[in-house]
Every structure is written in structure tokens, then in C-alpha cells.
């Protein structure tokens, strides 16, 4: 494989969940955000909030970024040009998520290149209204994901990924046979188990309607992810409600 500083920085990525007391300077923060902004965008449909309160940070990191899909700001621009939104909110949200996610990951990479570690937090989606209150968000701003950041106080190994052959399909989508699927699962499961990942995080998802037979000796990544998407959030209502409260109406056509 080819290598250089950028590739190595990306290959070195690992989520960091323990942080030193060192506080990143304003210059470091600005650099990270500027590098984030330089990600490609469909319409810069995002805003980033920063909280420097270690006590309110889930991993006691010095920085907590909240990356929001932001239609409010864009609508101010449209109003100045005497335009009104016509595009439906589902389309705007899907494009907005792409803009926001690309920016967020650029920030994480920039942070790592400057010696900082980070970890995404997916719970923002379900705490949107609480976050909106905390940060005084106008309607039409939706907190998508949070990113904690700071100088690492741990150096875990990098976590495995699927084999490239289970990820990159050239020319046509292949017929995936049992063997290919098993191989991909094995690479992930053995990798996470070898690191004692879930034992260290103490993060076994409780089974809702089955008897527990797994211990941290065999509770692997595919077991974890199956428990998550095999038990949680069957009803889209919870998320739709969060979106509606932020004035995003995903299931409706916009009135001209
Ligand atoms: C959208 C998203 C949400 C995530 N949510 C959480 C979270 O709530 N808590 C956490 O500790 N890690 C969270 N992570 C980090 C993943 O667990 C982590 O990226 C994954 O296990 C791969 O490990 P690595 O980042 O160390 O390579 C999240 C990552 C993403 C992209």
C-alpha cells in the first residue's frame, strides 16, 4: 500500500475516550474548524457549536463540538435574495447530513494531525430538543452528532474494519456467499475480541427478549451491532418527533 503523512494520519485513527488536562489553544481550535470547513459541500448546510466545559463532557474532554444541520442560516440568505424554500425537508436533511458529516470527519482528521484525539457521540439525534435548549438553537437547526476532542490520555490499538473485498465492489455488486460474509465477520469479531474492546468499555447491550449466553470472552462486534439494530428504535416516530420539534417536516411536501 502507498503511504504518506496524510494516509498514515487517517490509518492511525482510533476513537479516544480518555483525555489529559491539557487545553487546546484557540489557534488549534480555529485550525481544526477551518480544516473542517474546507470539506466539500453541497451547500454548507451546517453550524458547529463548541462547549469548553469539561464537566459537561461525557468523556471529560476539554472540547465538545456539536455539529448541526442548519437550514436557519441558509434561509436567512434566501430571504435576502427574496427566495423561499421549495425543496422538501427530507432532501435538505439528507444533503445537510452529508455536508455536516464531511465537515465533522475533516475536523477529526485535522485534530489527529495536531496530536488531538476525538470520539463521535451519536446520541445527539435523540437529545436534539435538550441540546437545542442548552445552546439556544433557533428552529431549523438540528444537532446531528457530537464530537469530543482533546489530547489523548490513552493510546489504544486501531480498531479493525471489514476486509476491503467486503467494502469495494468493482463494476457490479457481487453475489455475497456465506464464506465471504463469515470472513468479514471473523475479521471484525476477532479484532475486537483481541483488544478486549467491549470489556474495557463495559459496553454490553442488554438482551431484551432472549437469555444472555455471552460473556465478554465472546461478545464481539457483530454481536454488539446486531443487538443494537435488532432491538432498538423500531418506530421512526421518536426521531420524527425530534425533527418536527426542530421544525423539520420530513414526511411532508412543502407548500409553495
Ligand atoms: C455517528 C457515530 C456515532 C458514535 N457514537 C458513539 C458514542 O455514542 N459513544 C462512543 O463511545 N463512541 C461512539 N462512536 C465511535 C465508534 O464507536 C467508533 O468510531 C467505532 O467503534 C470504530 O472505532 P474507532 O473509531 O476507534 O476506529 C460513534 C461513531 C460515529 C461515527
mmCIF file of C-alpha atoms and ligand atoms in Angstrom:
data_model
loop_
_atom_site.group_PDB
_atom_site.id
_atom_site.type_symbol
_atom_site.label_atom_id
_atom_site.label_comp_id
_atom_site.label_asym_id
_atom_site.label_seq_id
_atom_site.Cartn_x
_atom_site.Cartn_y
_atom_site.Cartn_z
ATOM 1 C CA UNK A 1 0.000 0.000 0.000
ATOM 2 C CA UNK A 2 1.123 3.575 -0.596
ATOM 3 C CA UNK A 3 1.853 5.712 2.393
ATOM 4 C CA UNK A 4 2.437 9.342 3.310
ATOM 5 C CA UNK A 5 1.663 11.618 6.244
ATOM 6 C CA UNK A 6 -1.987 12.135 5.315
ATOM 7 C CA UNK A 7 -2.638 8.421 4.730
ATOM 8 C CA UNK A 8 -0.837 7.483 7.935
ATOM 9 C CA UNK A 9 -2.824 10.051 9.939
ATOM 10 C CA UNK A 10 -6.035 8.529 8.589
ATOM 11 C CA UNK A 11 -4.895 4.950 9.152
ATOM 12 C CA UNK A 12 -3.897 5.837 12.722
ATOM 13 C CA UNK A 13 -7.436 6.913 13.581
ATOM 14 C CA UNK A 14 -8.869 5.466 16.773
ATOM 15 C CA UNK A 15 -11.627 6.855 18.969
ATOM 16 C CA UNK A 16 -10.211 8.304 22.179
ATOM 17 C CA UNK A 17 -12.216 8.125 25.399
ATOM 18 C CA UNK A 18 -9.641 9.338 27.942
ATOM 19 C CA UNK A 19 -8.113 12.807 27.884
ATOM 20 C CA UNK A 20 -5.329 14.748 29.596
ATOM 21 C CA UNK A 21 -5.953 18.076 31.330
ATOM 22 C CA UNK A 22 -4.171 19.998 28.573
ATOM 23 C CA UNK A 23 -6.462 22.563 26.989
ATOM 24 C CA UNK A 24 -6.127 23.028 23.208
ATOM 25 C CA UNK A 25 -5.293 26.638 22.312
ATOM 26 C CA UNK A 26 -7.668 28.905 20.405
ATOM 27 C CA UNK A 27 -5.291 28.661 17.466
ATOM 28 C CA UNK A 28 -5.539 24.860 17.464
ATOM 29 C CA UNK A 29 -9.337 25.031 17.671
ATOM 30 C CA UNK A 30 -9.551 27.547 14.845
ATOM 31 C CA UNK A 31 -7.249 25.438 12.678
ATOM 32 C CA UNK A 32 -9.402 22.362 13.227
ATOM 33 C CA UNK A 33 -12.603 24.193 12.373
ATOM 34 C CA UNK A 34 -11.094 25.844 9.283
ATOM 35 C CA UNK A 35 -9.828 22.470 8.062
ATOM 36 C CA UNK A 36 -13.307 21.080 8.720
ATOM 37 C CA UNK A 37 -14.919 23.827 6.690
ATOM 38 C CA UNK A 38 -12.740 23.062 3.712
ATOM 39 C CA UNK A 39 -14.516 19.724 3.237
ATOM 40 C CA UNK A 40 -16.540 19.569 0.037
ATOM 41 C CA UNK A 41 -20.122 20.704 0.487
ATOM 42 C CA UNK A 42 -23.469 20.673 -1.277
ATOM 43 C CA UNK A 43 -24.488 23.955 0.413
ATOM 44 C CA UNK A 44 -22.592 24.407 3.727
ATOM 45 C CA UNK A 45 -25.784 23.368 5.450
ATOM 46 C CA UNK A 46 -24.230 23.176 8.900
ATOM 47 C CA UNK A 47 -23.108 25.013 12.011
ATOM 48 C CA UNK A 48 -20.748 23.837 14.723
ATOM 49 C CA UNK A 49 -21.209 24.646 18.405
ATOM 50 C CA UNK A 50 -18.355 24.481 20.875
ATOM 51 C CA UNK A 51 -18.563 23.852 24.618
ATOM 52 C CA UNK A 52 -15.399 24.065 26.711
ATOM 53 C CA UNK A 53 -16.876 22.691 29.905
ATOM 54 C CA UNK A 54 -15.055 19.501 30.815
ATOM 55 C CA UNK A 55 -17.615 18.665 33.496
ATOM 56 C CA UNK A 56 -20.435 18.562 30.960
ATOM 57 C CA UNK A 57 -18.413 16.449 28.552
ATOM 58 C CA UNK A 58 -19.237 12.705 28.574
ATOM 59 C CA UNK A 59 -15.553 11.746 28.308
ATOM 60 C CA UNK A 60 -14.333 14.737 30.363
ATOM 61 C CA UNK A 61 -12.566 16.038 27.277
ATOM 62 C CA UNK A 62 -11.776 19.760 27.102
ATOM 63 C CA UNK A 63 -13.785 20.295 23.895
ATOM 64 C CA UNK A 64 -17.257 19.252 22.853
ATOM 65 C CA UNK A 65 -18.336 20.132 19.333
ATOM 66 C CA UNK A 66 -21.956 19.732 18.295
ATOM 67 C CA UNK A 67 -22.332 19.526 14.545
ATOM 68 C CA UNK A 68 -25.753 20.669 13.406
ATOM 69 C CA UNK A 69 -27.635 20.561 10.154
ATOM 70 C CA UNK A 70 -28.536 24.228 9.791
ATOM 71 C CA UNK A 71 -31.285 25.394 7.489
ATOM 72 C CA UNK A 72 -31.969 28.556 9.530
ATOM 73 C CA UNK A 73 -28.787 30.291 8.402
ATOM 74 C CA UNK A 74 -29.388 29.337 4.791
ATOM 75 C CA UNK A 75 -32.951 30.605 4.856
ATOM 76 C CA UNK A 76 -31.639 33.998 6.014
ATOM 77 C CA UNK A 77 -29.546 34.078 2.855
ATOM 78 C CA UNK A 78 -32.521 33.048 0.712
ATOM 79 C CA UNK A 79 -34.658 35.788 2.289
ATOM 80 C CA UNK A 80 -32.027 38.395 1.460
ATOM 81 C CA UNK A 81 -32.245 37.277 -2.157
ATOM 82 C CA UNK A 82 -36.023 37.240 -1.977
ATOM 83 C CA UNK A 83 -36.321 33.470 -2.352
ATOM 84 C CA UNK A 84 -38.345 30.970 -0.350
ATOM 85 C CA UNK A 85 -37.535 27.318 0.217
ATOM 86 C CA UNK A 86 -39.420 24.940 -2.058
ATOM 87 C CA UNK A 87 -37.330 21.818 -1.624
ATOM 88 C CA UNK A 88 -38.766 19.308 0.853
ATOM 89 C CA UNK A 89 -37.082 18.815 4.230
ATOM 90 C CA UNK A 90 -36.140 15.157 3.596
ATOM 91 C CA UNK A 91 -33.989 16.199 0.634
ATOM 92 C CA UNK A 92 -32.497 19.101 2.559
ATOM 93 C CA UNK A 93 -31.803 16.885 5.554
ATOM 94 C CA UNK A 94 -30.079 14.176 3.501
ATOM 95 C CA UNK A 95 -27.846 16.708 1.775
ATOM 96 C CA UNK A 96 -27.320 18.544 5.075
ATOM 97 C CA UNK A 97 -26.233 15.336 6.795
ATOM 98 C CA UNK A 98 -23.630 14.788 4.099
ATOM 99 C CA UNK A 99 -22.285 18.337 4.433
ATOM 100 C CA UNK A 100 -22.192 18.123 8.227
ATOM 101 C CA UNK A 101 -20.624 14.645 8.332
ATOM 102 C CA UNK A 102 -17.886 15.548 5.871
ATOM 103 C CA UNK A 103 -17.049 18.631 7.907
ATOM 104 C CA UNK A 104 -17.071 16.656 11.157
ATOM 105 C CA UNK A 105 -14.710 13.994 9.860
ATOM 106 C CA UNK A 106 -12.374 16.614 8.406
ATOM 107 C CA UNK A 107 -12.245 18.128 11.904
ATOM 108 C CA UNK A 108 -11.414 14.756 13.449
ATOM 109 C CA UNK A 109 -8.583 14.185 10.962
ATOM 110 C CA UNK A 110 -7.236 17.720 11.409
ATOM 111 C CA UNK A 111 -7.337 17.201 15.177
ATOM 112 C CA UNK A 112 -5.387 13.963 14.944
ATOM 113 C CA UNK A 113 -2.767 15.576 12.705
ATOM 114 C CA UNK A 114 -2.200 18.116 15.514
ATOM 115 C CA UNK A 115 -1.905 15.425 18.186
ATOM 116 C CA UNK A 116 -5.503 15.527 19.442
ATOM 117 C CA UNK A 117 -7.816 12.585 19.811
ATOM 118 C CA UNK A 118 -11.571 12.552 19.356
ATOM 119 C CA UNK A 119 -14.699 10.475 19.624
ATOM 120 C CA UNK A 120 -18.083 10.931 17.983
ATOM 121 C CA UNK A 121 -21.279 10.703 20.045
ATOM 122 C CA UNK A 122 -24.373 9.552 18.227
ATOM 123 C CA UNK A 123 -26.874 10.314 20.973
ATOM 124 C CA UNK A 124 -27.357 13.912 19.805
ATOM 125 C CA UNK A 125 -30.108 12.796 17.413
ATOM 126 C CA UNK A 126 -32.266 11.658 20.290
ATOM 127 C CA UNK A 127 -31.373 14.543 22.594
ATOM 128 C CA UNK A 128 -31.971 17.187 19.950
ATOM 129 C CA UNK A 129 -34.524 19.137 21.959
ATOM 130 C CA UNK A 130 -32.357 19.161 25.110
ATOM 131 C CA UNK A 131 -29.338 20.295 23.111
ATOM 132 C CA UNK A 132 -31.460 22.958 21.417
ATOM 133 C CA UNK A 133 -32.431 24.350 24.820
ATOM 134 C CA UNK A 134 -28.881 24.242 26.131
ATOM 135 C CA UNK A 135 -27.441 26.142 23.164
ATOM 136 C CA UNK A 136 -30.439 28.312 22.413
ATOM 137 C CA UNK A 137 -30.733 26.906 18.916
ATOM 138 C CA UNK A 138 -33.175 28.582 16.564
ATOM 139 C CA UNK A 139 -35.738 26.348 14.881
ATOM 140 C CA UNK A 140 -34.468 24.744 11.664
ATOM 141 C CA UNK A 141 -31.167 23.884 13.334
ATOM 142 C CA UNK A 142 -30.838 20.176 14.125
ATOM 143 C CA UNK A 143 -27.980 18.738 16.205
ATOM 144 C CA UNK A 144 -26.755 15.761 14.195
ATOM 145 C CA UNK A 145 -23.731 14.452 16.011
ATOM 146 C CA UNK A 146 -21.278 15.483 18.726
ATOM 147 C CA UNK A 147 -17.501 15.232 18.672
ATOM 148 C CA UNK A 148 -15.430 15.270 21.848
ATOM 149 C CA UNK A 149 -11.819 16.297 21.434
ATOM 150 C CA UNK A 150 -8.662 16.834 23.438
ATOM 151 C CA UNK A 151 -5.180 15.481 23.982
ATOM 152 C CA UNK A 152 -5.263 11.675 24.422
ATOM 153 C CA UNK A 153 -4.528 10.068 27.771
ATOM 154 C CA UNK A 154 -4.683 6.608 26.192
ATOM 155 C CA UNK A 155 -3.283 5.004 23.084
ATOM 156 C CA UNK A 156 -5.498 2.065 22.180
ATOM 157 C CA UNK A 157 -4.769 -0.027 19.085
ATOM 158 C CA UNK A 158 -6.579 0.892 15.890
ATOM 159 C CA UNK A 159 -9.838 -1.000 15.527
ATOM 160 C CA UNK A 160 -10.457 -3.432 12.697
ATOM 161 C CA UNK A 161 -12.523 -2.802 9.613
ATOM 162 C CA UNK A 162 -14.160 -5.151 7.111
ATOM 163 C CA UNK A 163 -11.793 -6.566 4.506
ATOM 164 C CA UNK A 164 -11.538 -4.250 1.508
ATOM 165 C CA UNK A 165 -13.148 -7.032 -0.597
ATOM 166 C CA UNK A 166 -16.296 -6.722 1.549
ATOM 167 C CA UNK A 167 -16.341 -2.975 1.009
ATOM 168 C CA UNK A 168 -15.215 -2.192 -2.517
ATOM 169 C CA UNK A 169 -17.159 -3.845 -5.327
ATOM 170 C CA UNK A 170 -15.939 -3.105 -8.801
ATOM 171 C CA UNK A 171 -18.275 -2.878 -11.810
ATOM 172 C CA UNK A 172 -21.143 -4.782 -10.207
ATOM 173 C CA UNK A 173 -22.405 -5.808 -6.811
ATOM 174 C CA UNK A 174 -21.177 -9.397 -6.276
ATOM 175 C CA UNK A 175 -23.157 -12.397 -5.077
ATOM 176 C CA UNK A 176 -22.112 -12.474 -1.447
ATOM 177 C CA UNK A 177 -21.745 -16.080 -0.328
ATOM 178 C CA UNK A 178 -21.702 -17.404 3.243
ATOM 179 C CA UNK A 179 -17.964 -17.738 3.170
ATOM 180 C CA UNK A 180 -17.319 -14.075 2.279
ATOM 181 C CA UNK A 181 -19.746 -12.916 4.958
ATOM 182 C CA UNK A 182 -18.177 -15.204 7.570
ATOM 183 C CA UNK A 183 -14.707 -13.972 6.690
ATOM 184 C CA UNK A 184 -15.739 -10.350 7.106
ATOM 185 C CA UNK A 185 -17.437 -11.129 10.434
ATOM 186 C CA UNK A 186 -14.400 -13.042 11.608
ATOM 187 C CA UNK A 187 -12.038 -10.177 10.838
ATOM 188 C CA UNK A 188 -14.186 -7.772 12.849
ATOM 189 C CA UNK A 189 -15.000 -10.125 15.708
ATOM 190 C CA UNK A 190 -11.521 -11.485 16.262
ATOM 191 C CA UNK A 191 -10.090 -7.967 16.035
ATOM 192 C CA UNK A 192 -12.424 -6.517 18.673
ATOM 193 C CA UNK A 193 -12.114 -9.568 20.942
ATOM 194 C CA UNK A 194 -8.310 -9.479 20.766
ATOM 195 C CA UNK A 195 -8.477 -5.925 22.086
ATOM 196 C CA UNK A 196 -10.983 -6.763 24.833
ATOM 197 C CA UNK A 197 -12.830 -3.782 23.398
ATOM 198 C CA UNK A 198 -16.253 -4.251 24.980
ATOM 199 C CA UNK A 199 -14.876 -5.495 28.305
ATOM 200 C CA UNK A 200 -12.710 -2.364 28.552
ATOM 201 C CA UNK A 201 -15.665 -0.149 27.672
ATOM 202 C CA UNK A 202 -18.058 -2.196 29.799
ATOM 203 C CA UNK A 203 -20.498 -1.848 26.944
ATOM 204 C CA UNK A 204 -22.546 -4.988 26.518
ATOM 205 C CA UNK A 205 -26.036 -4.212 25.177
ATOM 206 C CA UNK A 206 -28.705 -5.911 27.279
ATOM 207 C CA UNK A 207 -30.819 -8.541 25.517
ATOM 208 C CA UNK A 208 -34.493 -7.668 25.646
ATOM 209 C CA UNK A 209 -36.280 -10.940 24.969
ATOM 210 C CA UNK A 210 -33.596 -13.592 24.986
ATOM 211 C CA UNK A 211 -31.492 -15.219 27.604
ATOM 212 C CA UNK A 212 -27.942 -13.929 27.872
ATOM 213 C CA UNK A 213 -25.372 -16.534 26.907
ATOM 214 C CA UNK A 214 -22.474 -14.252 26.017
ATOM 215 C CA UNK A 215 -19.628 -13.143 28.237
ATOM 216 C CA UNK A 216 -17.004 -10.563 27.391
ATOM 217 C CA UNK A 217 -14.912 -13.508 26.152
ATOM 218 C CA UNK A 218 -17.190 -13.952 23.118
ATOM 219 C CA UNK A 219 -19.223 -10.716 22.977
ATOM 220 C CA UNK A 220 -17.927 -9.397 19.669
ATOM 221 C CA UNK A 221 -18.550 -6.520 17.297
ATOM 222 C CA UNK A 222 -21.126 -8.310 15.129
ATOM 223 C CA UNK A 223 -22.999 -9.436 18.271
ATOM 224 C CA UNK A 224 -22.965 -5.836 19.522
ATOM 225 C CA UNK A 225 -24.164 -4.301 16.290
ATOM 226 C CA UNK A 226 -26.870 -6.987 15.848
ATOM 227 C CA UNK A 227 -28.176 -6.251 19.348
ATOM 228 C CA UNK A 228 -28.280 -2.561 18.537
ATOM 229 C CA UNK A 229 -30.117 -2.688 15.229
ATOM 230 C CA UNK A 230 -32.010 -5.860 16.173
ATOM 231 C CA UNK A 231 -33.667 -4.303 19.221
ATOM 232 C CA UNK A 232 -33.589 -0.521 19.228
ATOM 233 C CA UNK A 233 -35.732 2.149 17.593
ATOM 234 C CA UNK A 234 -38.270 0.049 15.665
ATOM 235 C CA UNK A 235 -40.517 3.097 15.419
ATOM 236 C CA UNK A 236 -39.353 6.105 13.397
ATOM 237 C CA UNK A 237 -41.770 8.246 15.427
ATOM 238 C CA UNK A 238 -39.251 9.087 18.161
ATOM 239 C CA UNK A 239 -36.818 10.566 15.699
ATOM 240 C CA UNK A 240 -39.501 12.190 13.571
ATOM 241 C CA UNK A 241 -40.773 13.910 16.712
ATOM 242 C CA UNK A 242 -37.314 15.294 17.460
ATOM 243 C CA UNK A 243 -37.123 16.577 13.901
ATOM 244 C CA UNK A 244 -40.633 18.047 13.991
ATOM 245 C CA UNK A 245 -39.849 19.914 17.201
ATOM 246 C CA UNK A 246 -36.909 21.494 15.404
ATOM 247 C CA UNK A 247 -39.311 22.383 12.579
ATOM 248 C CA UNK A 248 -38.034 19.838 10.067
ATOM 249 C CA UNK A 249 -41.053 18.147 8.471
ATOM 250 C CA UNK A 250 -39.540 15.134 6.801
ATOM 251 C CA UNK A 251 -42.734 13.454 5.608
ATOM 252 C CA UNK A 252 -44.488 16.492 4.161
ATOM 253 C CA UNK A 253 -44.395 18.290 0.849
ATOM 254 C CA UNK A 254 -43.544 21.970 1.235
ATOM 255 C CA UNK A 255 -46.391 24.354 0.361
ATOM 256 C CA UNK A 256 -45.363 26.827 -2.332
HETATM 257 C C1 LIG B 1 -22.114 8.533 14.149
HETATM 258 C C2 LIG B 1 -21.236 7.931 15.212
HETATM 259 C C3 LIG B 1 -21.706 7.797 16.498
HETATM 260 C C4 LIG B 1 -20.899 7.288 17.504
HETATM 261 N N1 LIG B 1 -21.360 7.261 18.791
HETATM 262 C C5 LIG B 1 -20.532 6.897 19.790
HETATM 263 C C6 LIG B 1 -20.952 7.025 21.150
HETATM 264 O O1 LIG B 1 -22.069 7.443 21.441
HETATM 265 N N2 LIG B 1 -20.079 6.663 22.131
HETATM 266 C C7 LIG B 1 -18.815 6.210 21.833
HETATM 267 O O2 LIG B 1 -18.058 5.930 22.757
HETATM 268 N N3 LIG B 1 -18.391 6.067 20.554
HETATM 269 C C8 LIG B 1 -19.213 6.415 19.531
HETATM 270 N N4 LIG B 1 -18.772 6.355 18.223
HETATM 271 C C9 LIG B 1 -17.438 5.831 17.923
HETATM 272 C C10 LIG B 1 -17.495 4.428 17.359
HETATM 273 O O3 LIG B 1 -17.816 3.529 18.401
HETATM 274 C C11 LIG B 1 -16.140 4.098 16.745
HETATM 275 O O4 LIG B 1 -15.839 5.018 15.736
HETATM 276 C C12 LIG B 1 -16.122 2.664 16.161
HETATM 277 O O5 LIG B 1 -16.263 1.719 17.201
HETATM 278 C C13 LIG B 1 -14.829 2.376 15.421
HETATM 279 O O6 LIG B 1 -13.738 2.538 16.323
HETATM 280 P P1 LIG B 1 -12.574 3.589 16.019
HETATM 281 O O7 LIG B 1 -13.205 4.943 15.808
HETATM 282 O O8 LIG B 1 -11.701 3.562 17.248
HETATM 283 O O9 LIG B 1 -11.870 3.117 14.792
HETATM 284 C C14 LIG B 1 -19.585 6.852 17.203
HETATM 285 C C15 LIG B 1 -19.109 6.969 15.884
HETATM 286 C C16 LIG B 1 -19.910 7.502 14.903
HETATM 287 C C17 LIG B 1 -19.363 7.690 13.505
#
